Amino acid sequence: MNRDQEQPPVDADSMLSVSTDEEVFDTLSLSADSISMSDEVRDYVYENSRRYHKYQEGRYHFPNDDAEQEREDMQHAMFMLLCDSKLHFAPLENPRSILDIGTGTGIWAIEMGDEYPDAEILGIDLSPIQPLWVPRNVQFMVDNIEEEWLQPANSLDYVHARQMASTIRDWPALMGEVFKALKPGGWFELQDLKCGIECDDDTMREDDLVAEFLGKIAEAMKILGVDCLGALEMYEQWLRDAGFINIKRIMLKAPLGTWPKDPQQSKIGLYSRNMMYDGLHGFAIRPFTHGYDWTPEEVEVYLVNVRKAVLRSKAHIYLPFYCVYAQKPPEPAAARSR
């Protein structure tokens, strides 16, 4: 396995309100059912005190309410620390068209818009929770990426998917769509935290409750049709099967807790612990009630001890963070010269 700042201020002229249908980027569109952010799609489903997406209800089993959005932004900050402020690992060269799959709050797409001001960036998600004021070159759209794409072939320079292992049901089909939509030489990058903890010494007990909790989440998601652990093991094979080349895999370790002696790693551990603690209810409530048929009260009782375990753990545990990126084969020189 290879292992291969502060955002500058953005002046008011570089910001633009969410566009109307006519302003949606001509070359960046997905399925026939996609809905631009200007349409009336801000409807939600409420269940067990949490808010979920209404558009194609049930495709995504985690909430989209304010608490979850704050957790996602904290998670992004943790990723930036972990990745040395890199928004991507794929070797991009002057990209002009970028697609962010499962954009969430849109924070990654917005920062990419600042980093690549000449690129057009489209973020898609089932939930219309992105901000109304964004850089001029950034657009958001509500869509289900697992339906057939209408994205023109050979039109994208880069496709990014972060934390999607717990969402996608048919990865080979999605990778086929990404491959078709990418320009020759374009890149596809996947980034995911594993739904499980690991330890490189003997400080983690066999009955570690945090490990048990994440295992229960993964199993519940499998019951609901999403194999989030199996996907991480299969990314490279699926990419090869789709036709990608130059496949690279990076694994980084996100400490869970402040146990590392290195100040930077300890800060990452603080972020990841808070991110997990704040997310426990959102992670568990729908997978456990829908996957295991637990009552909401049973979930709450179980989470009491999980919360204590997250805060009190002294084990040297970490969440593996995987990044896999791959390239669509470039055009042969002879074809480019025609």
XYZ file of C-alpha atoms in Angstrom, residues 167-313:
147
model
C -24.854 5.265 0.987
C -24.314 3.566 -2.374
C -26.037 0.263 -3.097
C -24.590 -0.497 -6.553
C -20.997 0.700 -6.808
C -20.129 -1.010 -10.125
C -23.046 0.764 -11.826
C -22.062 4.125 -10.341
C -18.422 3.691 -11.336
C -19.539 2.912 -14.867
C -21.468 6.181 -15.003
C -18.491 8.101 -13.606
C -16.167 6.508 -16.157
C -18.420 7.533 -19.051
C -18.808 11.092 -17.782
C -15.096 11.714 -17.218
C -12.926 13.161 -19.935
C -10.036 10.956 -21.068
C -7.355 11.516 -18.447
C -9.910 12.612 -15.821
C -9.823 11.423 -12.219
C -12.266 9.794 -9.793
C -11.499 9.994 -6.059
C -13.189 8.253 -3.137
C -12.546 9.132 0.507
C -14.057 7.237 3.442
C -13.640 6.682 7.146
C -14.027 3.004 7.911
C -17.053 2.125 10.037
C -14.783 0.436 12.552
C -11.859 1.151 14.837
C -8.403 -0.383 14.911
C -5.537 -0.435 17.390
C -1.831 -1.077 16.818
C -1.024 -2.119 20.385
C -2.726 -4.023 23.202
C -4.602 -1.093 24.740
C -7.999 -1.964 23.208
C -10.088 -4.572 25.015
C -11.736 -7.364 23.056
C -15.130 -6.176 24.290
C -14.517 -2.506 23.411
C -17.950 -0.879 23.275
C -17.026 1.649 20.578
C -15.880 -1.199 18.323
C -19.099 -3.075 19.086
C -21.215 -0.028 18.281
C -19.573 0.575 14.891
C -19.885 -3.126 14.083
C -23.611 -2.940 14.822
C -23.935 0.093 12.531
C -22.172 -1.734 9.693
C -24.337 -4.830 10.129
C -27.548 -2.787 10.273
C -26.580 -0.984 7.082
C -25.940 -4.345 5.404
C -29.457 -5.429 6.378
C -30.705 -2.197 4.785
C -28.867 -2.950 1.528
C -25.577 -1.063 1.929
C -22.343 -2.990 2.564
C -20.185 -0.138 3.853
C -17.286 -2.367 4.951
C -17.277 -4.577 1.878
C -17.221 -1.530 -0.399
C -13.906 -0.352 1.039
C -12.353 -3.717 0.214
C -13.722 -3.728 -3.335
C -13.110 -0.157 -4.551
C -9.908 -0.986 -6.411
C -11.333 -4.079 -8.111
C -14.490 -2.248 -9.168
C -12.417 0.620 -10.555
C -10.326 -1.811 -12.605
C -13.461 -3.536 -13.865
C -14.884 -0.159 -14.941
C -11.759 0.563 -17.016
C -9.798 2.890 -14.732
C -6.000 2.888 -14.613
C -3.332 4.370 -12.313
C -5.268 3.294 -9.231
C -3.737 4.526 -5.988
C -4.757 3.759 -2.410
C -3.810 5.756 0.681
C -4.603 4.862 4.279
C -4.344 7.452 7.048
C -5.124 6.970 10.730
C -7.557 9.333 12.454
C -7.005 8.920 16.214
C -10.156 8.659 18.306
C -9.345 10.682 21.402
C -6.440 12.815 22.521
C -4.060 9.947 23.318
C -1.362 10.713 20.658
C 1.684 12.586 21.960
C 2.026 14.546 18.725
C 0.010 17.794 19.106
C -1.366 17.666 15.559
C -2.490 14.051 15.934
C -3.978 14.826 19.334
C -5.988 17.683 17.799
C -7.238 15.353 15.065
C -8.221 12.911 17.811
C -10.147 15.615 19.648
C -12.074 16.509 16.493
C -12.816 12.890 15.633
C -13.963 12.079 19.173
C -16.302 15.080 19.239
C -17.506 14.281 15.721
C -18.360 10.724 16.770
C -19.905 11.685 20.111
C -22.153 14.288 18.499
C -23.162 11.824 15.792
C -23.994 8.743 17.866
C -27.761 9.277 17.897
C -27.905 10.177 14.203
C -25.720 7.205 13.265
C -27.836 4.739 15.218
C -31.466 5.755 15.396
C -32.673 4.865 11.902
C -30.323 1.908 11.161
C -31.177 0.313 14.516
C -34.936 0.964 14.377
C -35.255 -0.008 10.694
C -32.530 -2.659 10.486
C -32.894 -4.371 13.876
C -36.477 -3.320 14.707
C -35.316 -1.822 17.991
C -37.604 0.667 19.653
C -36.341 4.254 19.966
C -36.197 3.691 23.730
C -33.942 0.652 23.287
C -31.608 2.715 21.116
C -31.439 5.486 23.723
C -30.646 3.041 26.531
C -27.893 1.396 24.494
C -26.335 4.751 23.602
C -25.919 5.771 27.257
C -22.941 3.459 27.697
C -21.613 4.067 24.187
C -21.400 7.797 24.940
C -19.467 7.061 28.110
C -17.118 4.771 26.200
C -16.384 7.378 23.536
C -15.526 10.016 26.150
C -13.646 7.812 28.603
C -11.694 5.469 26.350
